[in-house]
Amino acid sequence: MDNHTHEEYIDVIIDDLKLAKSSIDMSKIDTLVDYLMKYDKVAAFGLLYSESAAMDLQMKLAYNGKYIVTHTNDVDQNEFIKNADKDTLIVIFTNSGNYIKKYQLVTAGNIDKNVFRQTKAKIVAITANKELEKYPYVDLCITYDHGSSVQTHSILFQVITDFIAFRYKKKKK
């Protein structure tokens, strides 16, 4: 917001919401909802703004009777992912996709994140990075487009978690 007026900032958000509106594949949201119905052990993770999306999903699903795990501590997240079994679903919120590719809070350079190669859990990524669709340990990739360099993903994630919670509620009935 250093480089924009509040009107320009809101216009950027509106433009990114329009892009997300036209780019989110609702059939993939429905696939995630099917997974949520199937799996008893579910976790949602991310870092910083993306972790707030995981907590947002946790609250919205709890309101609809589905209880999931999240951790704000990145070490706890990594341990959970590493030790998860095949009966676990993990939803990862990562705008850039870096959460899955490398350790982001480590100051000692660009260290690859191997925890996803070790897990037996089903992994769903919610991201703007379409490359994650090619990752062998990402079972489902829900992508959205955004065109700005402004960090609007915290708002886009709230819309996506609304879609997930609404579709979950609808399917549960």
CSV table of N, CA and C in Angstrom, one decimal:
chain,number,residue,atom,x,y,z
A,1,MET,N,0.8,-1.2,0.0
A,1,MET,CA,0.0,0.0,0.0
A,1,MET,C,0.9,1.3,0.0
A,2,ASP,N,2.2,1.1,0.1
A,2,ASP,CA,3.1,2.2,0.1
A,2,ASP,C,3.0,3.0,-1.3
A,3,ASN,N,2.7,2.2,-2.3
A,3,ASN,CA,2.7,2.8,-3.7
A,3,ASN,C,1.4,3.1,-4.3
A,4,HIS,N,0.3,2.9,-3.5
A,4,HIS,CA,-1.1,3.1,-4.0
A,4,HIS,C,-1.9,3.9,-3.0
A,5,THR,N,-2.9,4.6,-3.6
A,5,THR,CA,-3.9,5.2,-2.7
A,5,THR,C,-4.8,4.1,-2.3
A,6,HIS,N,-5.7,4.4,-1.3
A,6,HIS,CA,-6.6,3.3,-0.9
A,6,HIS,C,-7.6,3.0,-2.0
A,7,GLU,N,-7.9,3.9,-2.8
A,7,GLU,CA,-8.8,3.6,-4.0
A,7,GLU,C,-8.1,2.7,-5.0
A,8,GLU,N,-6.9,2.9,-5.2
A,8,GLU,CA,-6.1,2.1,-6.2
A,8,GLU,C,-6.0,0.7,-5.6
A,9,TYR,N,-5.7,0.6,-4.3
A,9,TYR,CA,-5.6,-0.7,-3.6
A,9,TYR,C,-6.9,-1.5,-3.7
A,10,ILE,N,-8.0,-0.9,-3.5
A,10,ILE,CA,-9.3,-1.6,-3.6
A,10,ILE,C,-9.5,-2.0,-5.1
A,11,ASP,N,-9.2,-1.1,-6.0
A,11,ASP,CA,-9.3,-1.5,-7.5
A,11,ASP,C,-8.5,-2.7,-7.8
A,12,VAL,N,-7.3,-2.8,-7.2
A,12,VAL,CA,-6.4,-4.0,-7.5
A,12,VAL,C,-7.1,-5.2,-6.9
A,13,ILE,N,-7.6,-5.1,-5.7
A,13,ILE,CA,-8.4,-6.3,-5.1
A,13,ILE,C,-9.5,-6.7,-6.0
A,14,ILE,N,-10.3,-5.7,-6.5
A,14,ILE,CA,-11.4,-6.0,-7.3
A,14,ILE,C,-11.0,-6.7,-8.6
A,15,ASP,N,-9.9,-6.2,-9.2
A,15,ASP,CA,-9.4,-6.9,-10.4
A,15,ASP,C,-8.9,-8.3,-10.1
A,16,ASP,N,-8.2,-8.5,-9.0
A,16,ASP,CA,-7.8,-9.9,-8.7
A,16,ASP,C,-9.0,-10.8,-8.3
A,17,LEU,N,-10.0,-10.2,-7.7
A,17,LEU,CA,-11.2,-11.0,-7.5
A,17,LEU,C,-11.9,-11.5,-8.8
A,18,LYS,N,-11.9,-10.6,-9.8
A,18,LYS,CA,-12.5,-10.9,-11.1
A,18,LYS,C,-11.7,-12.0,-11.8
A,19,LEU,N,-10.3,-11.9,-11.7
A,19,LEU,CA,-9.5,-13.0,-12.2
A,19,LEU,C,-9.7,-14.3,-11.5
A,20,ALA,N,-9.8,-14.3,-10.2
A,20,ALA,CA,-10.1,-15.5,-9.4
A,20,ALA,C,-11.5,-16.1,-9.8
A,21,LYS,N,-12.4,-15.2,-10.0
A,21,LYS,CA,-13.8,-15.6,-10.3
A,21,LYS,C,-13.8,-16.4,-11.6
A,22,SER,N,-13.0,-16.0,-12.6
A,22,SER,CA,-13.0,-16.7,-13.9
A,22,SER,C,-12.0,-17.8,-13.9
A,23,SER,N,-11.1,-18.0,-12.9
A,23,SER,CA,-10.1,-19.0,-13.0
A,23,SER,C,-10.2,-20.2,-12.0
A,24,ILE,N,-11.0,-20.0,-11.0
A,24,ILE,CA,-11.2,-21.1,-10.0
A,24,ILE,C,-12.0,-22.2,-10.6
A,25,ASP,N,-11.5,-23.4,-10.6
A,25,ASP,CA,-12.2,-24.6,-11.1
A,25,ASP,C,-13.1,-25.2,-10.0
A,26,MET,N,-14.4,-24.9,-10.0
A,26,MET,CA,-15.2,-25.4,-9.0
A,26,MET,C,-15.3,-26.9,-8.9
A,27,SER,N,-15.0,-27.6,-10.0
A,27,SER,CA,-15.0,-29.1,-9.9
A,27,SER,C,-13.9,-29.5,-9.0
A,28,LYS,N,-12.8,-28.8,-8.9
A,28,LYS,CA,-11.7,-29.1,-8.0
A,28,LYS,C,-12.1,-28.8,-6.6
A,29,ILE,N,-12.8,-27.7,-6.4
A,29,ILE,CA,-13.3,-27.5,-5.0
A,29,ILE,C,-14.2,-28.6,-4.6
A,30,ASP,N,-15.1,-29.1,-5.5
A,30,ASP,CA,-16.0,-30.3,-5.2
A,30,ASP,C,-15.2,-31.5,-4.9
A,31,THR,N,-14.0,-31.7,-5.6
A,31,THR,CA,-13.2,-32.9,-5.3
A,31,THR,C,-12.6,-32.8,-3.9
A,32,LEU,N,-12.2,-31.6,-3.5
A,32,LEU,CA,-11.7,-31.3,-2.2
A,32,LEU,C,-12.8,-31.6,-1.2
A,33,VAL,N,-14.0,-31.2,-1.4
A,33,VAL,CA,-15.1,-31.4,-0.5
A,33,VAL,C,-15.3,-33.0,-0.4
A,34,ASP,N,-15.2,-33.7,-1.5
A,34,ASP,CA,-15.4,-35.1,-1.4
A,34,ASP,C,-14.3,-35.7,-0.5
A,35,TYR,N,-13.1,-35.2,-0.6
A,35,TYR,CA,-12.0,-35.7,0.3
A,35,TYR,C,-12.3,-35.3,1.7
A,36,LEU,N,-12.9,-34.1,2.0
A,36,LEU,CA,-13.2,-33.7,3.3
A,36,LEU,C,-14.3,-34.7,3.9
A,37,MET,N,-15.2,-35.1,3.1
A,37,MET,CA,-16.2,-36.1,3.5
A,37,MET,C,-15.6,-37.4,3.8
A,38,LYS,N,-14.6,-37.8,3.1
A,38,LYS,CA,-14.0,-39.2,3.2
A,38,LYS,C,-13.0,-39.3,4.3
A,39,TYR,N,-12.2,-38.3,4.5
A,39,TYR,CA,-11.1,-38.4,5.5
A,39,TYR,C,-11.6,-37.8,6.9
A,40,ASP,N,-11.2,-38.6,7.9
A,40,ASP,CA,-11.5,-38.2,9.3
A,40,ASP,C,-10.4,-37.3,9.8
A,41,LYS,N,-9.1,-37.6,9.4
A,41,LYS,CA,-7.9,-36.9,9.8
A,41,LYS,C,-7.6,-35.9,8.7
A,42,VAL,N,-7.8,-34.6,9.0
A,42,VAL,CA,-7.6,-33.5,8.1
A,42,VAL,C,-6.8,-32.4,8.8
A,43,ALA,N,-5.9,-31.8,8.0
A,43,ALA,CA,-5.1,-30.7,8.5
A,43,ALA,C,-5.0,-29.7,7.4
A,44,ALA,N,-4.9,-28.4,7.8
A,44,ALA,CA,-4.7,-27.3,6.9
A,44,ALA,C,-3.5,-26.5,7.4
A,45,PHE,N,-2.6,-26.2,6.5
A,45,PHE,CA,-1.4,-25.4,6.8
A,45,PHE,C,-1.0,-24.4,5.8
A,46,GLY,N,-0.2,-23.4,6.3
A,46,GLY,CA,0.4,-22.4,5.4
A,46,GLY,C,1.3,-21.6,6.3
A,47,LEU,N,1.9,-20.6,5.8
A,47,LEU,CA,2.7,-19.6,6.6
A,47,LEU,C,2.2,-18.2,6.4
A,48,LEU,N,2.2,-17.5,7.5
A,48,LEU,CA,1.9,-16.1,7.5
A,48,LEU,C,0.4,-15.9,7.0
A,49,TYR,N,0.2,-15.1,5.9
A,49,TYR,CA,-1.1,-14.9,5.4
A,49,TYR,C,-1.8,-16.2,5.1
A,50,SER,N,-1.0,-17.1,4.6
A,50,SER,CA,-1.5,-18.4,4.2
A,50,SER,C,-2.0,-19.2,5.4
A,51,GLU,N,-1.3,-19.1,6.5
A,51,GLU,CA,-1.7,-19.8,7.7
A,51,GLU,C,-3.0,-19.2,8.2
A,52,SER,N,-3.2,-17.9,8.0
A,52,SER,CA,-4.5,-17.4,8.4
A,52,SER,C,-5.7,-18.0,7.6
A,53,ALA,N,-5.4,-18.3,6.3
A,53,ALA,CA,-6.3,-19.0,5.5
A,53,ALA,C,-6.6,-20.4,6.0
A,54,ALA,N,-5.6,-21.1,6.5
A,54,ALA,CA,-5.8,-22.4,7.1
A,54,ALA,C,-6.7,-22.3,8.3
A,55,MET,N,-6.4,-21.3,9.2
A,55,MET,CA,-7.3,-21.1,10.4
A,55,MET,C,-8.7,-20.7,10.0
A,56,ASP,N,-8.8,-19.9,9.0
A,56,ASP,CA,-10.1,-19.5,8.5
A,56,ASP,C,-10.9,-20.8,8.0
A,57,LEU,N,-10.3,-21.6,7.3
A,57,LEU,CA,-10.9,-22.9,6.8
A,57,LEU,C,-11.3,-23.7,8.0
A,58,GLN,N,-10.4,-23.8,9.0
A,58,GLN,CA,-10.7,-24.6,10.2
A,58,GLN,C,-11.9,-24.1,10.9
A,59,MET,N,-12.1,-22.8,11.1
A,59,MET,CA,-13.3,-22.2,11.7
A,59,MET,C,-14.5,-22.4,10.9
A,60,LYS,N,-14.4,-22.2,9.6
A,60,LYS,CA,-15.6,-22.3,8.8
A,60,LYS,C,-16.1,-23.8,8.7
A,61,LEU,N,-15.2,-24.7,8.7
A,61,LEU,CA,-15.6,-26.1,8.7
A,61,LEU,C,-16.1,-26.6,10.0
A,62,ALA,N,-15.5,-26.1,11.1
A,62,ALA,CA,-16.0,-26.4,12.5
A,62,ALA,C,-17.4,-25.9,12.6
A,63,TYR,N,-17.7,-24.8,12.1
A,63,TYR,CA,-19.1,-24.2,12.2
A,63,TYR,C,-20.1,-25.2,11.5
A,64,ASN,N,-19.5,-26.0,10.5
A,64,ASN,CA,-20.4,-26.9,9.8
A,64,ASN,C,-20.2,-28.4,10.3
A,65,GLY,N,-19.5,-28.5,11.4
A,65,GLY,CA,-19.4,-29.9,12.0
A,65,GLY,C,-18.2,-30.7,11.6
A,66,LYS,N,-17.3,-30.1,10.9
A,66,LYS,CA,-16.1,-30.8,10.4
A,66,LYS,C,-14.9,-30.2,11.1
A,67,TYR,N,-14.2,-31.0,11.9
A,67,TYR,CA,-13.1,-30.5,12.8
A,67,TYR,C,-11.8,-30.9,12.2
A,68,ILE,N,-10.9,-29.9,11.9
A,68,ILE,CA,-9.6,-30.2,11.3
A,68,ILE,C,-8.5,-29.6,12.2
A,69,VAL,N,-7.3,-30.0,11.9
A,69,VAL,CA,-6.1,-29.6,12.7
A,69,VAL,C,-5.4,-28.5,11.9
A,70,THR,N,-4.9,-27.5,12.6
A,70,THR,CA,-3.9,-26.6,12.1
A,70,THR,C,-2.9,-26.2,13.1
A,71,HIS,N,-1.7,-25.9,12.7
A,71,HIS,CA,-0.6,-25.4,13.7
A,71,HIS,C,0.0,-24.1,13.1
A,72,THR,N,0.2,-23.2,14.0
A,72,THR,CA,0.9,-22.0,13.5
A,72,THR,C,2.4,-22.1,13.5
A,73,ASN,N,2.9,-23.0,14.2
A,73,ASN,CA,4.4,-23.2,14.3
A,73,ASN,C,4.8,-24.0,13.1
A,74,ASP,N,5.8,-23.5,12.3
A,74,ASP,CA,6.2,-24.2,11.1
A,74,ASP,C,6.9,-25.6,11.4
A,75,VAL,N,7.5,-25.7,12.6
A,75,VAL,CA,8.2,-27.0,13.0
A,75,VAL,C,7.1,-28.0,13.2
A,76,ASP,N,6.0,-27.6,13.9
A,76,ASP,CA,4.9,-28.5,14.2
A,76,ASP,C,4.2,-28.9,12.9
A,77,GLN,N,4.1,-28.0,12.0
A,77,GLN,CA,3.5,-28.3,10.7
A,77,GLN,C,4.3,-29.4,10.0
A,78,ASN,N,5.6,-29.2,9.9
A,78,ASN,CA,6.5,-30.1,9.2
A,78,ASN,C,6.5,-31.5,9.9
A,79,GLU,N,6.4,-31.5,11.2
A,79,GLU,CA,6.4,-32.8,11.9
A,79,GLU,C,5.0,-33.5,11.6
A,80,PHE,N,4.0,-32.8,11.5
A,80,PHE,CA,2.7,-33.4,11.2
A,80,PHE,C,2.7,-34.0,9.8
A,81,ILE,N,3.2,-33.2,8.9
A,81,ILE,CA,3.2,-33.6,7.5
A,81,ILE,C,4.1,-34.8,7.3
A,82,LYS,N,5.3,-34.8,7.9
A,82,LYS,CA,6.2,-35.9,7.8
A,82,LYS,C,5.6,-37.2,8.4
A,83,ASN,N,4.9,-37.1,9.5
A,83,ASN,CA,4.4,-38.3,10.2
A,83,ASN,C,3.0,-38.7,9.7
A,84,ALA,N,2.4,-38.0,8.8
A,84,ALA,CA,1.0,-38.3,8.4
A,84,ALA,C,0.9,-39.6,7.7
A,85,ASP,N,-0.1,-40.3,7.9
A,85,ASP,CA,-0.3,-41.6,7.2
A,85,ASP,C,-1.3,-41.5,6.0
A,86,LYS,N,-1.5,-42.6,5.4
A,86,LYS,CA,-2.4,-42.6,4.2
A,86,LYS,C,-3.8,-42.2,4.5
A,87,ASP,N,-4.2,-42.2,5.7
A,87,ASP,CA,-5.6,-41.9,6.1
A,87,ASP,C,-5.7,-40.4,6.5
A,88,THR,N,-4.8,-39.6,6.1
A,88,THR,CA,-4.8,-38.2,6.4
A,88,THR,C,-4.8,-37.3,5.1
A,89,LEU,N,-5.6,-36.3,5.2
A,89,LEU,CA,-5.7,-35.3,4.2
A,89,LEU,C,-5.1,-34.0,4.7
A,90,ILE,N,-4.2,-33.4,3.9
A,90,ILE,CA,-3.5,-32.2,4.3
A,90,ILE,C,-3.8,-31.1,3.2
A,91,VAL,N,-4.3,-30.0,3.5
A,91,VAL,CA,-4.6,-28.9,2.6
A,91,VAL,C,-3.5,-27.8,2.9
A,92,ILE,N,-2.8,-27.5,1.8
A,92,ILE,CA,-1.8,-26.5,1.9
A,92,ILE,C,-2.2,-25.2,1.2
A,93,PHE,N,-2.2,-24.1,1.9
A,93,PHE,CA,-2.4,-22.8,1.3
A,93,PHE,C,-1.0,-22.1,1.0
A,94,THR,N,-0.7,-21.8,-0.2
A,94,THR,CA,0.5,-21.3,-0.6
A,94,THR,C,0.4,-20.5,-1.9
A,95,ASN,N,0.3,-19.2,-1.8
A,95,ASN,CA,0.1,-18.3,-3.0
A,95,ASN,C,1.3,-18.6,-4.0
A,96,SER,N,2.5,-18.6,-3.6
A,96,SER,CA,3.6,-18.7,-4.5
A,96,SER,C,4.0,-20.1,-4.8
A,97,GLY,N,3.5,-21.1,-4.0
A,97,GLY,CA,3.9,-22.5,-4.1
A,97,GLY,C,5.2,-22.8,-3.3
A,98,ASN,N,5.8,-21.8,-2.8
A,98,ASN,CA,7.1,-22.0,-2.1
A,98,ASN,C,7.0,-22.9,-0.8
A,99,TYR,N,5.8,-22.9,-0.2
A,99,TYR,CA,5.6,-23.7,1.0
A,99,TYR,C,5.9,-25.1,0.7
A,100,ILE,N,5.6,-25.6,-0.5
A,100,ILE,CA,5.8,-27.0,-0.8
A,100,ILE,C,7.2,-27.2,-1.3
A,101,LYS,N,7.8,-26.2,-1.9
A,101,LYS,CA,9.1,-26.4,-2.5
A,101,LYS,C,10.3,-26.2,-1.6
A,102,LYS,N,10.2,-25.2,-0.7
A,102,LYS,CA,11.4,-24.9,0.1
A,102,LYS,C,11.0,-24.4,1.5
A,103,TYR,N,11.9,-24.4,2.4
A,103,TYR,CA,11.7,-23.9,3.8
A,103,TYR,C,11.8,-22.4,3.7
A,104,GLN,N,10.8,-21.7,4.0
A,104,GLN,CA,10.7,-20.2,3.8
A,104,GLN,C,11.2,-19.4,5.0
A,105,LEU,N,11.1,-20.0,6.2
A,105,LEU,CA,11.5,-19.2,7.4
A,105,LEU,C,13.0,-19.5,7.8
A,106,VAL,N,13.7,-20.2,7.0
A,106,VAL,CA,15.1,-20.5,7.3
A,106,VAL,C,15.9,-19.4,6.6
A,107,THR,N,16.8,-18.8,7.4
A,107,THR,CA,17.6,-17.7,6.8
A,107,THR,C,18.8,-18.2,6.1
A,108,ALA,N,19.2,-19.4,6.2
A,108,ALA,CA,20.4,-20.0,5.6
A,108,ALA,C,20.2,-20.4,4.2
A,109,GLY,N,19.7,-19.6,3.3
A,109,GLY,CA,19.6,-19.9,1.9
A,109,GLY,C,18.3,-20.6,1.5
A,110,ASN,N,18.4,-21.2,0.3
A,110,ASN,CA,17.3,-21.8,-0.4
A,110,ASN,C,17.3,-23.3,-0.2
A,111,ILE,N,16.7,-23.8,0.9
A,111,ILE,CA,16.8,-25.2,1.3
A,111,ILE,C,15.5,-25.9,0.8
A,112,ASP,N,15.7,-27.0,0.0
A,112,ASP,CA,14.6,-27.8,-0.4
A,112,ASP,C,13.8,-28.4,0.7
A,113,LYS,N,12.5,-28.5,0.5
A,113,LYS,CA,11.7,-29.0,1.5
A,113,LYS,C,11.3,-30.5,1.2
A,114,ASN,N,11.9,-31.4,1.9
A,114,ASN,CA,11.7,-32.8,1.6
A,114,ASN,C,10.6,-33.5,2.3
A,115,VAL,N,9.9,-32.8,3.2
A,115,VAL,CA,8.9,-33.4,4.0
A,115,VAL,C,7.7,-33.9,3.2
A,116,PHE,N,7.5,-33.3,2.1
A,116,PHE,CA,6.4,-33.8,1.2
A,116,PHE,C,6.7,-35.1,0.5
A,117,ARG,N,8.0,-35.3,0.3
A,117,ARG,CA,8.4,-36.6,-0.3
A,117,ARG,C,8.3,-37.8,0.7
A,118,GLN,N,8.3,-37.4,2.0
A,118,GLN,CA,8.3,-38.4,3.1
A,118,GLN,C,6.8,-38.8,3.5
A,119,THR,N,5.9,-37.9,3.3
A,119,THR,CA,4.6,-38.1,3.8
A,119,THR,C,3.8,-39.1,3.0
A,120,LYS,N,2.8,-39.8,3.7
A,120,LYS,CA,1.9,-40.7,3.0
A,120,LYS,C,0.5,-40.1,2.9
A,121,ALA,N,0.4,-38.9,3.3
A,121,ALA,CA,-0.9,-38.2,3.3
A,121,ALA,C,-1.3,-37.8,1.9
A,122,LYS,N,-2.6,-37.6,1.7
A,122,LYS,CA,-3.1,-37.0,0.5
A,122,LYS,C,-2.9,-35.5,0.6
A,123,ILE,N,-2.3,-34.9,-0.4
A,123,ILE,CA,-1.9,-33.4,-0.3
A,123,ILE,C,-2.8,-32.7,-1.4
A,124,VAL,N,-3.4,-31.6,-0.9
A,124,VAL,CA,-4.1,-30.7,-1.7
A,124,VAL,C,-3.4,-29.3,-1.6
A,125,ALA,N,-3.1,-28.7,-2.7
A,125,ALA,CA,-2.5,-27.4,-2.7
A,125,ALA,C,-3.5,-26.4,-3.2
A,126,ILE,N,-3.6,-25.2,-2.5
A,126,ILE,CA,-4.4,-24.1,-3.0
A,126,ILE,C,-3.4,-23.0,-3.3
A,127,THR,N,-3.3,-22.6,-4.6
A,127,THR,CA,-2.1,-21.8,-4.9
A,127,THR,C,-2.4,-21.0,-6.2
A,128,ALA,N,-1.6,-20.0,-6.4
A,128,ALA,CA,-1.6,-19.3,-7.7
A,128,ALA,C,-0.5,-19.9,-8.7
A,129,ASN,N,0.3,-20.8,-8.1
A,129,ASN,CA,1.4,-21.4,-8.9
A,129,ASN,C,1.0,-22.7,-9.6
A,130,LYS,N,0.7,-22.6,-10.9
A,130,LYS,CA,0.2,-23.7,-11.6
A,130,LYS,C,1.2,-24.8,-11.8
A,131,GLU,N,2.5,-24.5,-11.6
A,131,GLU,CA,3.5,-25.5,-11.6
A,131,GLU,C,3.3,-26.7,-10.6
A,132,LEU,N,2.7,-26.3,-9.5
A,132,LEU,CA,2.5,-27.4,-8.5
A,132,LEU,C,1.6,-28.5,-9.0
A,133,GLU,N,0.8,-28.3,-10.1
A,133,GLU,CA,0.0,-29.3,-10.6
A,133,GLU,C,0.9,-30.5,-11.1
A,134,LYS,N,2.1,-30.2,-11.4
A,134,LYS,CA,3.1,-31.2,-11.9
A,134,LYS,C,3.8,-32.0,-10.8
A,135,TYR,N,3.7,-31.5,-9.6
A,135,TYR,CA,4.5,-32.1,-8.5
A,135,TYR,C,3.9,-33.5,-8.2
A,136,PRO,N,4.7,-34.5,-8.1
A,136,PRO,CA,4.1,-35.9,-7.9
A,136,PRO,C,3.5,-36.1,-6.6
A,137,TYR,N,3.9,-35.3,-5.6
A,137,TYR,CA,3.3,-35.5,-4.2
A,137,TYR,C,2.1,-34.5,-4.0
A,138,VAL,N,1.7,-33.8,-5.0
A,138,VAL,CA,0.5,-33.0,-4.8
A,138,VAL,C,-0.6,-33.7,-5.6
A,139,ASP,N,-1.6,-34.2,-4.8
A,139,ASP,CA,-2.7,-35.0,-5.4
A,139,ASP,C,-3.8,-34.2,-6.1
A,140,LEU,N,-4.0,-33.0,-5.6
A,140,LEU,CA,-5.0,-32.1,-6.1
A,140,LEU,C,-4.5,-30.7,-6.0
A,141,CYS,N,-4.5,-29.9,-7.1
A,141,CYS,CA,-4.0,-28.6,-7.1
A,141,CYS,C,-5.2,-27.6,-7.5
A,142,ILE,N,-5.6,-26.8,-6.6
A,142,ILE,CA,-6.7,-25.8,-6.8
A,142,ILE,C,-6.0,-24.5,-7.1
A,143,THR,N,-6.1,-24.0,-8.3
A,143,THR,CA,-5.3,-22.8,-8.6
A,143,THR,C,-6.3,-21.6,-8.9
A,144,TYR,N,-5.7,-20.4,-8.8
A,144,TYR,CA,-6.5,-19.2,-9.0
A,144,TYR,C,-5.5,-18.2,-9.7
A,145,ASP,N,-6.0,-17.3,-10.5
A,145,ASP,CA,-5.2,-16.3,-11.1
A,145,ASP,C,-5.3,-15.0,-10.4
A,146,HIS,N,-4.2,-14.3,-10.4
A,146,HIS,CA,-4.2,-12.9,-9.9
A,146,HIS,C,-3.2,-12.2,-10.7
A,147,GLY,N,-3.4,-10.9,-11.0
A,147,GLY,CA,-2.6,-10.2,-11.9
A,147,GLY,C,-1.7,-9.1,-11.3
A,148,SER,N,-1.8,-8.9,-10.0
A,148,SER,CA,-1.1,-7.8,-9.4
A,148,SER,C,0.1,-8.3,-8.6
A,149,SER,N,1.0,-7.4,-8.4
A,149,SER,CA,2.1,-7.7,-7.5
A,149,SER,C,1.7,-7.3,-6.0
A,150,VAL,N,0.5,-6.8,-5.8
A,150,VAL,CA,0.0,-6.5,-4.5
A,150,VAL,C,-0.4,-7.8,-3.9
A,151,GLN,N,-0.1,-8.0,-2.6
A,151,GLN,CA,-0.4,-9.3,-2.0
A,151,GLN,C,-1.9,-9.3,-1.6
A,152,THR,N,-2.7,-9.8,-2.6
A,152,THR,CA,-4.2,-9.9,-2.4
A,152,THR,C,-4.6,-11.3,-2.0
A,153,HIS,N,-3.6,-12.2,-1.9
A,153,HIS,CA,-4.0,-13.6,-1.7
A,153,HIS,C,-4.7,-13.9,-0.4
A,154,SER,N,-4.5,-13.0,0.6
A,154,SER,CA,-5.2,-13.3,1.9
A,154,SER,C,-6.7,-13.1,1.7
A,155,ILE,N,-7.1,-12.2,0.8
A,155,ILE,CA,-8.5,-11.9,0.5
A,155,ILE,C,-9.0,-13.0,-0.4
A,156,LEU,N,-8.2,-13.4,-1.4
A,156,LEU,CA,-8.6,-14.5,-2.3
A,156,LEU,C,-8.8,-15.8,-1.6
A,157,PHE,N,-8.0,-16.1,-0.6
A,157,PHE,CA,-8.1,-17.3,0.2
A,157,PHE,C,-9.4,-17.3,1.0
A,158,GLN,N,-9.8,-16.2,1.5
A,158,GLN,CA,-11.1,-16.1,2.2
A,158,GLN,C,-12.3,-16.5,1.3
A,159,VAL,N,-12.2,-16.0,0.1
A,159,VAL,CA,-13.3,-16.4,-0.9
A,159,VAL,C,-13.2,-17.9,-1.2
A,160,ILE,N,-12.1,-18.4,-1.4
A,160,ILE,CA,-11.9,-19.9,-1.6
A,160,ILE,C,-12.4,-20.7,-0.4
A,161,THR,N,-12.0,-20.3,0.8
A,161,THR,CA,-12.5,-21.1,1.9
A,161,THR,C,-14.0,-20.9,2.1
A,162,ASP,N,-14.6,-19.8,1.7
A,162,ASP,CA,-16.1,-19.7,1.7
A,162,ASP,C,-16.7,-20.7,0.7
A,163,PHE,N,-16.1,-20.9,-0.5
A,163,PHE,CA,-16.6,-21.8,-1.4
A,163,PHE,C,-16.5,-23.3,-0.9
A,164,ILE,N,-15.4,-23.6,-0.3
A,164,ILE,CA,-15.2,-24.9,0.3
A,164,ILE,C,-16.2,-25.2,1.4
A,165,ALA,N,-16.3,-24.3,2.3
A,165,ALA,CA,-17.3,-24.5,3.4
A,165,ALA,C,-18.7,-24.5,2.9
A,166,PHE,N,-19.1,-23.7,2.0
A,166,PHE,CA,-20.4,-23.7,1.5
A,166,PHE,C,-20.7,-25.1,0.8
A,167,ARG,N,-19.8,-25.5,-0.1
A,167,ARG,CA,-20.0,-26.8,-0.8
A,167,ARG,C,-20.0,-27.9,0.2
A,168,TYR,N,-19.2,-27.9,1.2
A,168,TYR,CA,-19.2,-28.9,2.2
A,168,TYR,C,-20.5,-29.0,2.9
A,169,LYS,N,-21.0,-27.8,3.3
A,169,LYS,CA,-22.3,-27.8,4.0
A,169,LYS,C,-23.4,-28.3,3.2
A,170,LYS,N,-23.4,-28.0,1.9
A,170,LYS,CA,-24.4,-28.4,0.9
A,170,LYS,C,-24.3,-29.9,0.7
A,171,LYS,N,-23.1,-30.5,0.6
A,171,LYS,CA,-23.0,-31.9,0.4
A,171,LYS,C,-23.3,-32.7,1.6
A,172,LYS,N,-23.0,-32.1,2.8
A,172,LYS,CA,-23.3,-32.8,4.1
A,172,LYS,C,-24.8,-33.0,4.2
A,173,LYS,N,-25.6,-32.1,3.7
A,173,LYS,CA,-27.1,-32.2,3.9
A,173,LYS,C,-27.5,-33.3,2.9
